[in-house]
mmCIF file of C-alpha atoms in Angstrom:
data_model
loop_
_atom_site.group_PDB
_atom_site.id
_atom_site.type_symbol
_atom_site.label_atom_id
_atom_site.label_comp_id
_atom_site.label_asym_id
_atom_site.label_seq_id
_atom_site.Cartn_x
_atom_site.Cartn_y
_atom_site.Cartn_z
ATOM 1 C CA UNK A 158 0.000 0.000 0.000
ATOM 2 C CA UNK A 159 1.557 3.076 -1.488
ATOM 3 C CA UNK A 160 -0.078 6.573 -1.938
ATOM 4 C CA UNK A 161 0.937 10.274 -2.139
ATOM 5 C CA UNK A 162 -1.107 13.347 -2.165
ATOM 6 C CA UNK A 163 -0.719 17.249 -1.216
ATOM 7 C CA UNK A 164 -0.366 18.305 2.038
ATOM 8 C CA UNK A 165 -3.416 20.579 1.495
ATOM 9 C CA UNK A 166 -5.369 17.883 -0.077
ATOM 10 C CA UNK A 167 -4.632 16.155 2.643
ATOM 11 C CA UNK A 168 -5.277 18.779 5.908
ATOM 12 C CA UNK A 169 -8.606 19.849 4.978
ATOM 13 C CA UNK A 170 -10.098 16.703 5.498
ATOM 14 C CA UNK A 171 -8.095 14.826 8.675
ATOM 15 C CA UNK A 172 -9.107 18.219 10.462
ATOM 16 C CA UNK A 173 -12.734 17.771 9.669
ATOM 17 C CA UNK A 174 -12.545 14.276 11.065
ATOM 18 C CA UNK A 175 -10.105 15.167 14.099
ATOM 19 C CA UNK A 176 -13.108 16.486 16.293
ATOM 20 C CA UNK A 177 -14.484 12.872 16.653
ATOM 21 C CA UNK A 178 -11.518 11.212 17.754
ATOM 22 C CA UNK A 179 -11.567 10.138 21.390
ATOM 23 C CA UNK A 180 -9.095 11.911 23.298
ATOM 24 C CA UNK A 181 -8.729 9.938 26.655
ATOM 25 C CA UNK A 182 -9.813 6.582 25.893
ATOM 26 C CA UNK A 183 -9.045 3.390 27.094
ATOM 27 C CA UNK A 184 -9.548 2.102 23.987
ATOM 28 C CA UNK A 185 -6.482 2.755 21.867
ATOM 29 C CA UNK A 186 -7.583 2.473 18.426
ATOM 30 C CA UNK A 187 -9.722 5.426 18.954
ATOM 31 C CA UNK A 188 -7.128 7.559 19.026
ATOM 32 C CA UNK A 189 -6.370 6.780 15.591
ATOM 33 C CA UNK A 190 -7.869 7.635 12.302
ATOM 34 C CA UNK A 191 -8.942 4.822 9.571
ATOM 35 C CA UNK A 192 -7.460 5.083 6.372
ATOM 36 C CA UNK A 193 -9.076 3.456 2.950
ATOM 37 C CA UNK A 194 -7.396 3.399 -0.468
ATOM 38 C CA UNK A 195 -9.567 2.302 -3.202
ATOM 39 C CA UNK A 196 -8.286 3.330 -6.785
ATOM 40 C CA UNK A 197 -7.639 7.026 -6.775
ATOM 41 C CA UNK A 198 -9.360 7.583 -3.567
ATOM 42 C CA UNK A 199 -8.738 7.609 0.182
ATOM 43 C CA UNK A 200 -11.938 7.829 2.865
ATOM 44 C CA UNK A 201 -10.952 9.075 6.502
ATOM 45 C CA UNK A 202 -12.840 8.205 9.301
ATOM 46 C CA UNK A 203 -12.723 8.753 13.039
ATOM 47 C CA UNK A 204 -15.018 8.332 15.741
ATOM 48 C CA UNK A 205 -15.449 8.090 19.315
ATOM 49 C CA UNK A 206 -18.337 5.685 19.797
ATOM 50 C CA UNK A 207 -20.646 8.221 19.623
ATOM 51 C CA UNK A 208 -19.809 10.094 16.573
ATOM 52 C CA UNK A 209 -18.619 8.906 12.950
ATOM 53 C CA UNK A 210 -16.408 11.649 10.914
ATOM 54 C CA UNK A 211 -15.628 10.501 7.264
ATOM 55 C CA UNK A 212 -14.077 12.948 4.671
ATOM 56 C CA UNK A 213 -12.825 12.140 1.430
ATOM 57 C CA UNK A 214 -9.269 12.905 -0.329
ATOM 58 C CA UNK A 215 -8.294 12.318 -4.087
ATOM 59 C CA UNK A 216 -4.691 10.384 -3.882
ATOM 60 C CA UNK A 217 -1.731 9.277 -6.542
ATOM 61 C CA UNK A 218 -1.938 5.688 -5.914
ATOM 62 C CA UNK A 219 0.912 3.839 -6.251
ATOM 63 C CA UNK A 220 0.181 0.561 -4.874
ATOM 64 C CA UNK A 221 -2.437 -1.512 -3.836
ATOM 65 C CA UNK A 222 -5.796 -0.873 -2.285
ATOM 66 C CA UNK A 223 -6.253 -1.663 1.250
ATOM 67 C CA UNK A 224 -6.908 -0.446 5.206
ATOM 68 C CA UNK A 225 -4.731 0.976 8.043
ATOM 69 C CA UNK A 226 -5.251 2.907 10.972
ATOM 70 C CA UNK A 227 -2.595 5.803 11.931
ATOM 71 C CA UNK A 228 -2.693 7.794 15.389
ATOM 72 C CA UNK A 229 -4.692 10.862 14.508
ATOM 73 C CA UNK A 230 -2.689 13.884 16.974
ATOM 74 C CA UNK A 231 0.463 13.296 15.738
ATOM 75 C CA UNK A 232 -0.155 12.595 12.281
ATOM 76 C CA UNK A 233 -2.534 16.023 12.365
ATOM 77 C CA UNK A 234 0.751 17.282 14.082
ATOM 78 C CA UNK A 235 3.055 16.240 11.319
ATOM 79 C CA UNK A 236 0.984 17.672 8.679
ATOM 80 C CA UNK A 237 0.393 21.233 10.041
ATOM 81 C CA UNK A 238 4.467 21.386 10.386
ATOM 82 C CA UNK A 239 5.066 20.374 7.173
ATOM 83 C CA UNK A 240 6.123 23.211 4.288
ATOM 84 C CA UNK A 241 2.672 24.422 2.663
ATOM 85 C CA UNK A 242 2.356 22.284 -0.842
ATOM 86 C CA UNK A 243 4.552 19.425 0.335
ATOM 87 C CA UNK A 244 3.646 16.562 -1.326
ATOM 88 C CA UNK A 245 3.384 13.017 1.194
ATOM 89 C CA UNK A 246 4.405 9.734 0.565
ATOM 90 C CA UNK A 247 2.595 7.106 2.843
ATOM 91 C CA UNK A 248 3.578 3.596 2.252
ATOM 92 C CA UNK A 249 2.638 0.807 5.048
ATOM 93 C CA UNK A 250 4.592 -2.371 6.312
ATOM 94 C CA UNK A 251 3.040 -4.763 8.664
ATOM 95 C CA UNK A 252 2.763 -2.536 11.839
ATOM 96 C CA UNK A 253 4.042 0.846 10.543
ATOM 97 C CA UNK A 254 3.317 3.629 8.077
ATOM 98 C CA UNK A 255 6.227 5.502 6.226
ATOM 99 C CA UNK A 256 5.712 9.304 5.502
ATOM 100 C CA UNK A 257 8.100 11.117 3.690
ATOM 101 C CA UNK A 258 7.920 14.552 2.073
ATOM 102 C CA UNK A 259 11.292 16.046 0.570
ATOM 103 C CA UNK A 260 13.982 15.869 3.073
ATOM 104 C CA UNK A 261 11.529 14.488 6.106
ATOM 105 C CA UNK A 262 10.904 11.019 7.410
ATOM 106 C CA UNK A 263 8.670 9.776 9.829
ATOM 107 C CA UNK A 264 7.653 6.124 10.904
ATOM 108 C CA UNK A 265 4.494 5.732 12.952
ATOM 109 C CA UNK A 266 3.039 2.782 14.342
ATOM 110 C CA UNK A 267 -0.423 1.536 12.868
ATOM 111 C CA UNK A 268 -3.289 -0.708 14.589
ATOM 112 C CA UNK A 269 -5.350 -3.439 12.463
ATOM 113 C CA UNK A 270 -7.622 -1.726 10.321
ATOM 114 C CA UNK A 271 -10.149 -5.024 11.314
ATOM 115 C CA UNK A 272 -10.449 -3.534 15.247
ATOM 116 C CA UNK A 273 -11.630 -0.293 13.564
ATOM 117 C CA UNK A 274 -15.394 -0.097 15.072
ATOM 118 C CA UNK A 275 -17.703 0.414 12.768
ATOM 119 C CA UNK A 276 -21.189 2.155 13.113
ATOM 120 C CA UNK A 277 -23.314 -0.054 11.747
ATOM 121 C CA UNK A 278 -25.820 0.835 8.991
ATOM 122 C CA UNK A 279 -28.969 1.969 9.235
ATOM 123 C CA UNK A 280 -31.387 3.894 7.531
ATOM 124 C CA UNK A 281 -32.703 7.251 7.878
ATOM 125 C CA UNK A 282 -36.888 7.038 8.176
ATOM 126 C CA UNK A 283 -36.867 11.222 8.081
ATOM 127 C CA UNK A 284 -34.894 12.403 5.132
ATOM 128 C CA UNK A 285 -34.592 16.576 4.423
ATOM 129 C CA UNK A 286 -32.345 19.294 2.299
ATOM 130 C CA UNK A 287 -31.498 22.431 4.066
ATOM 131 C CA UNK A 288 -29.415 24.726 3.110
ATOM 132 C CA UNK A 289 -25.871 24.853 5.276
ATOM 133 C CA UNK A 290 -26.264 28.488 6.593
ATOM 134 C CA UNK A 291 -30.644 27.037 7.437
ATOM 135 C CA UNK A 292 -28.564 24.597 9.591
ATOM 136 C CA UNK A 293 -26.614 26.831 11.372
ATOM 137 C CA UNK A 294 -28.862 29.267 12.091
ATOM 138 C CA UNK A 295 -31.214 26.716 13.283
ATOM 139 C CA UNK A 296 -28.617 25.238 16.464
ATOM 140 C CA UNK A 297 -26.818 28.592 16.438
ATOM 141 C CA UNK A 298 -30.140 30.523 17.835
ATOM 142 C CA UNK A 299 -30.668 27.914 20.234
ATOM 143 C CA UNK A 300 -27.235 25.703 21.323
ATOM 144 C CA UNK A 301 -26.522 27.765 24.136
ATOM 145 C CA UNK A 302 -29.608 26.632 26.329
ATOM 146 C CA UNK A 303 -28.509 23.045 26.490
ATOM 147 C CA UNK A 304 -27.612 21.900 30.075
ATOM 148 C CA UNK A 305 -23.934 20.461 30.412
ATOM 149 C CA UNK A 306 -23.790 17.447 32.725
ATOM 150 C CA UNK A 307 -27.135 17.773 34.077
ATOM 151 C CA UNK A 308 -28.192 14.284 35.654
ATOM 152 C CA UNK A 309 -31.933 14.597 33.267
ATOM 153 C CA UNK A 310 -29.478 13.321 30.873
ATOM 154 C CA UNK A 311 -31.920 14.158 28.159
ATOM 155 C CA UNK A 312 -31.614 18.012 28.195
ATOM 156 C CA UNK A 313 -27.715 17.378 27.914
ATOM 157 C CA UNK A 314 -28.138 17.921 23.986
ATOM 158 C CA UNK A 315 -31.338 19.509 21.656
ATOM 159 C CA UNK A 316 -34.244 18.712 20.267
ATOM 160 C CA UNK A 317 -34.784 18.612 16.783
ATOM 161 C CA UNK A 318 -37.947 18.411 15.349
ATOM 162 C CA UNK A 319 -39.781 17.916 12.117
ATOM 163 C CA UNK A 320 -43.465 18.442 11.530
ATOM 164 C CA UNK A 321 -45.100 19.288 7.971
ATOM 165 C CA UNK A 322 -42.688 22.488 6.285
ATOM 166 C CA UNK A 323 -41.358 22.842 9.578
ATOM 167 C CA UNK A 324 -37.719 21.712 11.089
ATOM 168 C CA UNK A 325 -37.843 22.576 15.024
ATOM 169 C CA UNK A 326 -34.520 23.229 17.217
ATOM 170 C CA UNK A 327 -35.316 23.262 20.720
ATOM 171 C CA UNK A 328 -33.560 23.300 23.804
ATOM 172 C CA UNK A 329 -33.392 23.784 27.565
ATOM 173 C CA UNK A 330 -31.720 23.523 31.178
ATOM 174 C CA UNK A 331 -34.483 23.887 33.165
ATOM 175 C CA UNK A 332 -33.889 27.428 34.229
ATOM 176 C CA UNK A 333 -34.296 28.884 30.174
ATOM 177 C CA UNK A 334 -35.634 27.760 27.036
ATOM 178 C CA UNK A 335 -34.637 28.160 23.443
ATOM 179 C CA UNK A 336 -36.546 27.736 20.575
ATOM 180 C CA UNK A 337 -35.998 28.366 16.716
ATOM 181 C CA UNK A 338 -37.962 27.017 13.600
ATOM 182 C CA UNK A 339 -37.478 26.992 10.001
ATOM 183 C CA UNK A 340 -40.268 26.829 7.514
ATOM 184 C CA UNK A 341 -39.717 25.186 3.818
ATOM 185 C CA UNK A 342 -42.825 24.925 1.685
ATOM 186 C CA UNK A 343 -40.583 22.658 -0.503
ATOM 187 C CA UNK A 344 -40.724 20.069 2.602
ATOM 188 C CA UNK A 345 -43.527 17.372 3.783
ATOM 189 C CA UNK A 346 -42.277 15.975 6.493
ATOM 190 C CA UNK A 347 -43.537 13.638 9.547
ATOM 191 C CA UNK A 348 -43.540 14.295 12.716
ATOM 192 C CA UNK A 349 -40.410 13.335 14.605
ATOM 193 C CA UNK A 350 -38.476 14.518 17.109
ATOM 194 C CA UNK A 351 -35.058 13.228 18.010
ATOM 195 C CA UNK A 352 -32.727 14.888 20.794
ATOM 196 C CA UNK A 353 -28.972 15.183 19.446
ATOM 197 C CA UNK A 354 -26.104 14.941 22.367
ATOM 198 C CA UNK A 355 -24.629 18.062 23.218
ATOM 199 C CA UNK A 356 -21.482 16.979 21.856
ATOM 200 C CA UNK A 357 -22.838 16.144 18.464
ATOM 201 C CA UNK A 358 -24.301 19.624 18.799
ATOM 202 C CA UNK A 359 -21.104 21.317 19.010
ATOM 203 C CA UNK A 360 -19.395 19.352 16.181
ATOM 204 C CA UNK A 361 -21.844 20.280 13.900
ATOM 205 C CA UNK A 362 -21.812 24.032 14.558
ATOM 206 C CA UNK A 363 -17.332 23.717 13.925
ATOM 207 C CA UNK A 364 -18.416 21.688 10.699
ATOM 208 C CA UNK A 365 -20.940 23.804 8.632
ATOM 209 C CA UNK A 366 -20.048 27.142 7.588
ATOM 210 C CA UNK A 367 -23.097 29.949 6.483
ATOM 211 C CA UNK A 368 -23.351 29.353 3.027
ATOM 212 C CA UNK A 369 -26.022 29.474 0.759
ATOM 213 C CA UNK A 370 -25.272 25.306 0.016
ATOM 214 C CA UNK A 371 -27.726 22.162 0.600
ATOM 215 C CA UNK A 372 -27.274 19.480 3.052
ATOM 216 C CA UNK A 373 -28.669 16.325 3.311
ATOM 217 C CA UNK A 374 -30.165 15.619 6.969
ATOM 218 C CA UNK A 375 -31.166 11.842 7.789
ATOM 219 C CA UNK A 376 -32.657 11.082 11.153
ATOM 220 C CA UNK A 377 -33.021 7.789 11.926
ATOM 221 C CA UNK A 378 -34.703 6.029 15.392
ATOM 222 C CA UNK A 379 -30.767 5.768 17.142
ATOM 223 C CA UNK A 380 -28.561 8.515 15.262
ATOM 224 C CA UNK A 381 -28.842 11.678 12.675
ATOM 225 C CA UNK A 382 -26.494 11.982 9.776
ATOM 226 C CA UNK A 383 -25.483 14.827 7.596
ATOM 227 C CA UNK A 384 -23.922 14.572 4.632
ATOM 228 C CA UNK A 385 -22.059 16.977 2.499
ATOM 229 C CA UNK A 386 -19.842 16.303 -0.827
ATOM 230 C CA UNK A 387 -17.160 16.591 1.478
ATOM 231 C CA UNK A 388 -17.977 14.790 4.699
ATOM 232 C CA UNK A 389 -20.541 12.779 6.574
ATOM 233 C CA UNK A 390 -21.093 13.355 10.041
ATOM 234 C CA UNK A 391 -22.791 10.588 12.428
ATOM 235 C CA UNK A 392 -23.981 10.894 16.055
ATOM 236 C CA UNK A 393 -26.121 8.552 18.091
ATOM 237 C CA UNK A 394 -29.051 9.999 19.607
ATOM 238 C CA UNK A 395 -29.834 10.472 23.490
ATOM 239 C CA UNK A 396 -32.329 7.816 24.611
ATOM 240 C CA UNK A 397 -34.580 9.558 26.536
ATOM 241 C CA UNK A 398 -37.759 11.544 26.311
ATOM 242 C CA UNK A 399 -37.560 15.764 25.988
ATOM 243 C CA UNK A 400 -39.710 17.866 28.570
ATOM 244 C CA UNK A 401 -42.908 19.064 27.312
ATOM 245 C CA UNK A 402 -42.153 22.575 26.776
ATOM 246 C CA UNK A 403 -45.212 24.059 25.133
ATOM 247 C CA UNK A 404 -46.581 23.652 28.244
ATOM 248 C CA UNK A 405 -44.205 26.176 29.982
ATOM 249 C CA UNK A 406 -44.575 28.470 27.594
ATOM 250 C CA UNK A 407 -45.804 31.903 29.397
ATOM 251 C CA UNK A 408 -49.383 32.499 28.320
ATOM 252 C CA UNK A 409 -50.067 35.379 30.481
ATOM 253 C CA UNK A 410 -47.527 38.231 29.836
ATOM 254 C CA UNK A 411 -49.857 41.469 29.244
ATOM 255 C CA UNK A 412 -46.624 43.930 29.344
ATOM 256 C CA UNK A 413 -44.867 44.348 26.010
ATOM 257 C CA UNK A 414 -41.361 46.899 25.512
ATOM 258 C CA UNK A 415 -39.479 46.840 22.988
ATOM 259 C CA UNK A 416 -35.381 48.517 23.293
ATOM 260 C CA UNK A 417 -32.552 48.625 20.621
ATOM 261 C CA UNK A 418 -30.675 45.323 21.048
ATOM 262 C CA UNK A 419 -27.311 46.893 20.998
ATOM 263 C CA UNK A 420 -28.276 49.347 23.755
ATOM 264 C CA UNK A 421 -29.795 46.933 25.981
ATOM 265 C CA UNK A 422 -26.928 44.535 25.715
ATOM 266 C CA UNK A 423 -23.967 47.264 26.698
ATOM 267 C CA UNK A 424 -25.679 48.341 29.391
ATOM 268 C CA UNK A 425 -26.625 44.742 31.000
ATOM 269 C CA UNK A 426 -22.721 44.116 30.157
ATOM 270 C CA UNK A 427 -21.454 46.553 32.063
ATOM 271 C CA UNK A 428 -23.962 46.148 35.248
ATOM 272 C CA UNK A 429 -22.956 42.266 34.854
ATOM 273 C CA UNK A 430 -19.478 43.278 35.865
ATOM 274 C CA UNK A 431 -20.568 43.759 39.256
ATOM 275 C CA UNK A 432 -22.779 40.770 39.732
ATOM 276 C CA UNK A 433 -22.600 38.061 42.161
ATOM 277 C CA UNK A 434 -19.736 35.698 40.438
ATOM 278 C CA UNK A 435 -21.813 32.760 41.191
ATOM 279 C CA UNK A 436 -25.642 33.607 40.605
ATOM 280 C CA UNK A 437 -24.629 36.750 37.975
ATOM 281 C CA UNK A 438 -28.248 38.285 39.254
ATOM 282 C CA UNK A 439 -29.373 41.540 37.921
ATOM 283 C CA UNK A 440 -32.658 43.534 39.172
ATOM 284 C CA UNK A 441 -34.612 45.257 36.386
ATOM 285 C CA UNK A 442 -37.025 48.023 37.247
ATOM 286 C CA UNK A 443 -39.315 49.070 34.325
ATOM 287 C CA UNK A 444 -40.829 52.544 34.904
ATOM 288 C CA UNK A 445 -42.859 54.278 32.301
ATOM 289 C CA UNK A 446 -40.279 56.180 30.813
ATOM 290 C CA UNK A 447 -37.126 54.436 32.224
ATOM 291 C CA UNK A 448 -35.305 51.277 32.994
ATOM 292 C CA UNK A 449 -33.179 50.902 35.989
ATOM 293 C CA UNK A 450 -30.569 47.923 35.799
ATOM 294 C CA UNK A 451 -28.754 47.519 39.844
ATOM 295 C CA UNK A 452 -26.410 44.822 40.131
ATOM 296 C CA UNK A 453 -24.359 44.138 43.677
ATOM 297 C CA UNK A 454 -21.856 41.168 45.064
ATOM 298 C CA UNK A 455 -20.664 40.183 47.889
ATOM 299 C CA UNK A 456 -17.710 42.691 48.418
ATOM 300 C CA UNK A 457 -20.593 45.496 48.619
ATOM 301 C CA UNK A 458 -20.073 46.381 45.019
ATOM 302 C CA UNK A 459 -22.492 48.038 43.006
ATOM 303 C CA UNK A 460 -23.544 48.754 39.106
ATOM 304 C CA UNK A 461 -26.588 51.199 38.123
ATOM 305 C CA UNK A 462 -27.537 51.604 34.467
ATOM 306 C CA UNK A 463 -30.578 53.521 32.613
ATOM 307 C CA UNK A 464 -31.980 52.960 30.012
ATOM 308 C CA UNK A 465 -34.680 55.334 28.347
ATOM 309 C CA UNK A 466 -37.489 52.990 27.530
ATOM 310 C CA UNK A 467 -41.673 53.557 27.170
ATOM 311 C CA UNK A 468 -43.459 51.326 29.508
ATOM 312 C CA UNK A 469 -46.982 52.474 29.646
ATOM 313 C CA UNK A 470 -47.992 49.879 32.415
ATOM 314 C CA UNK A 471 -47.287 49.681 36.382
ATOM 315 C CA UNK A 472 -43.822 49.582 37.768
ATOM 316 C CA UNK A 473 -42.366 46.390 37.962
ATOM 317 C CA UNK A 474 -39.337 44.782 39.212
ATOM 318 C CA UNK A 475 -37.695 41.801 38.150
ATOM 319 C CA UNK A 476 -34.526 39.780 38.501
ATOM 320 C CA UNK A 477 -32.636 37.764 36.475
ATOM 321 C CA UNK A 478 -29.391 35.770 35.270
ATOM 322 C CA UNK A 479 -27.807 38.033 33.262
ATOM 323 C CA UNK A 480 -25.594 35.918 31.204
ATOM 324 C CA UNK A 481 -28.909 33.533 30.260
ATOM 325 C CA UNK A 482 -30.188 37.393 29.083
ATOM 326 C CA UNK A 483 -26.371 38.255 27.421
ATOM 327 C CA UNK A 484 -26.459 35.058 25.982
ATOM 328 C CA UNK A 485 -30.375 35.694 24.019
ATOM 329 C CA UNK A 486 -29.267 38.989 23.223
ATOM 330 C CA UNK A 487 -26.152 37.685 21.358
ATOM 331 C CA UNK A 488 -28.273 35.195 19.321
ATOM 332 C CA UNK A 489 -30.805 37.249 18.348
ATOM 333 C CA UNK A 490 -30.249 39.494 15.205
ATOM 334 C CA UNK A 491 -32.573 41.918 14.935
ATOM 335 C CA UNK A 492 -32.196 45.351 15.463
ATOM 336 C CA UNK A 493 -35.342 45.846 17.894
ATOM 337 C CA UNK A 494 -35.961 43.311 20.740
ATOM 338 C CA UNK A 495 -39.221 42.569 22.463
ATOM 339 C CA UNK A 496 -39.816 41.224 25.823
ATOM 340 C CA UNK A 497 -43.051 40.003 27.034
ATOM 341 C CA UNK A 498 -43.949 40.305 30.904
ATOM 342 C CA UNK A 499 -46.455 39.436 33.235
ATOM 343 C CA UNK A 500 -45.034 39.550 36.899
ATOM 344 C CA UNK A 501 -42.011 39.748 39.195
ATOM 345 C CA UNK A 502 -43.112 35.885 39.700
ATOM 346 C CA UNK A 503 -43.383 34.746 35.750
ATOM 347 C CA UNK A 504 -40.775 34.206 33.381
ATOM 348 C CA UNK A 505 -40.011 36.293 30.919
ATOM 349 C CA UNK A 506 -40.587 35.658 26.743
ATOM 350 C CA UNK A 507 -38.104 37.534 24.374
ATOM 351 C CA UNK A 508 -37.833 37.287 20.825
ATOM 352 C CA UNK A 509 -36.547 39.970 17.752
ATOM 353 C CA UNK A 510 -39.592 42.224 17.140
ATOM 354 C CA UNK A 511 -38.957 41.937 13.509
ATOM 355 C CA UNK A 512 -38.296 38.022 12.371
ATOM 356 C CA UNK A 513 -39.704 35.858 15.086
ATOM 357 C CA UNK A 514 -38.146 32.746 13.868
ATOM 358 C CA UNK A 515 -36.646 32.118 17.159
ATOM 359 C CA UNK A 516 -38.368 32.072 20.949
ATOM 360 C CA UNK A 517 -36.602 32.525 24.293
ATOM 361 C CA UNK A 518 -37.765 32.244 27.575
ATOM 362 C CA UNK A 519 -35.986 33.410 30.943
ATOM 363 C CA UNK A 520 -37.158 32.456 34.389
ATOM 364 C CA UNK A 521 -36.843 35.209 36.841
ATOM 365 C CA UNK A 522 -34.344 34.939 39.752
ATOM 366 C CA UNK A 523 -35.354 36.177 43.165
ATOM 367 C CA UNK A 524 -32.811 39.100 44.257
#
């Protein structure tokens, strides 16, 4: 087995597979990446039980077709060092692959290509086309409410959903909830909903960048797969079922006030500064004509901030996490923002006055 290729040819695609390799495992073959030559081609594939990378490289084949395995870190490692348009020899004997490129030479050792685990086939039952930047815009708007480590292992990753023209992203920790839909007329599509792992989540968000090109989405009953001409992405699903969260949706909130994002954001910022580390609380008074923001800590600290706003209801008080706020804020990208109110006592619903693709909603904190 004998191949060469350029080192560019080559980078693209082992770092779109590196993010599934298994960093501390005590299996050692996932620390390395599968390689398979067939004619003038060479598939890459890494994963970490949970998640299946393959990309795809055109090669000079030189020999014949056939498997090996090479540790992923250090040949990643090699390659980025390596002049830019260096071409690489590979050429494997019994336990150890060759690379050379001009005046370099390195010998690595390889595992059996058979040990390689495999994720087995299956097929998709919900099959869609969106278009990459669709995608991104769909987890983007929402990622950031997933819990991390929670023990309701289920909200450790997102909902997505499929009903009609629809495609749903939804998720939550239990103290917010995110919520961002895309409609299609082109699409017809069941009803389904599937909750993707958090790290899944995260891999797809480094793979797909905001362009304007389709991407084929196949969710099946225990993983989803994406696949683009120049990698497919696997990830097993979370067993478990997601919270009902229409039913938490506030239905009450009477108080509407809408505020320039940008405005709103730098001055929660800056009165987040002074917030408790820990609970990074906030107060918000709304008067009619102005909003207070206080924030202390511990150390006796304190932030004040005003806002101009029109609030043509009673005053009311409020507190909240500022970063879950910060964090809406960021996602949202409209120019206007509207939040919807009832009580001190009742969470909080905000959304971009203009597009209302996207839902968030905020429990209060008491202060």
């Amino acid at each position: 087995m004998k191949f060469s290729l350029n080192r560019e040819l080559l980078l693209k695609p082992l770092l779109l597979v590196s993010g599934a390799v298994e960093r501390k495992s005590t299996l050692p073959i996932l620390g390395n990446i599968l390689f398979d030559v067939s004619e003038q081609s060479l598939t890459l594939t890494a994963t970490d039980l949970e998640l299946e990378m393959v990309a795809y490289a055109e090669i000079d084949n030189q020999g014949e077709d056939g498997k090996i395995t090479i540790p992923a870190r250090k040949l990643l490692d090699i390659c980025k060092s390596l002049p830019e348009n260096s071409t690489i020899t590979f050429s494997a004997e019994q336990d150890t692959v060759k690379l050379s490129s001009g005046r370099s030479r390195y010998s690595l050792s390889t595992l059996a290509a058979t040990d390689f685990p495999n994720i087995e086939e299956w097929k998709g039952d919900v099959e869609f086309k969106l278009l990459k930047s669709e995608l991104l815009r769909l987890i983007e708007s929402t990622h950031f409410s997933m819990a991390n480590q929670d023990v309701r292992y289920y909200l450790n990753g997102m909902s997505i959903e499929s009903e009609g023209n629809e495609i749903r992203s939804v998720a939550t920790d239990g103290h917010r909830l995110a919520i961002c839909k895309i409609s299609n007329d082109s699409l017809a599509l069941p009803a389904r909903q599937v909750i993707v792992p958090r790290k899944g989540i995260l891999e797809i968000i480094r793979l797909l960048a905001p362009v304007d090109e389709e991407i084929q989405v196949y969710l099946g009953s225990n993983h989803i797969r994406i696949i683009d001409s120049e990698f497919s992405f696997t990830s097993k699903l979370v067993d478990g079922r997601f919270p009902d969260y229409r039913r938490v949706l506030p239905r009450n909130g009477d108080k509407i006030f809408v505020t320039n994002k940008e405005q709103l954001r730098q001055v929660l910022s800056r009165a987040s500064i002074l917030s408790n580390e820990k609970f990074k609380g906030v107060r918000l008074n709304f008067l009619n004509s102005l909003l207070k923001i206080t924030a202390n800590n511990p150390e006796q600290e304190q932030a004040e901030e005003e806002l101009e706003i029109d609030f043509p209801y009673e005053e009311l008080e409020i507190g909240f996490n500022v970063s879950y706020v910060l964090d809406v804020l960021n996602a949202i990208k409209d120019e206007q923002v509207k939040f919807t109110l009832a009580d001190a006592n009742s969470s909080v619903v905000i959304e971009g006055a203009d597009s209302g693709e996207a839902l968030y909603v905020v429990m209060p904190m008491r202060l």
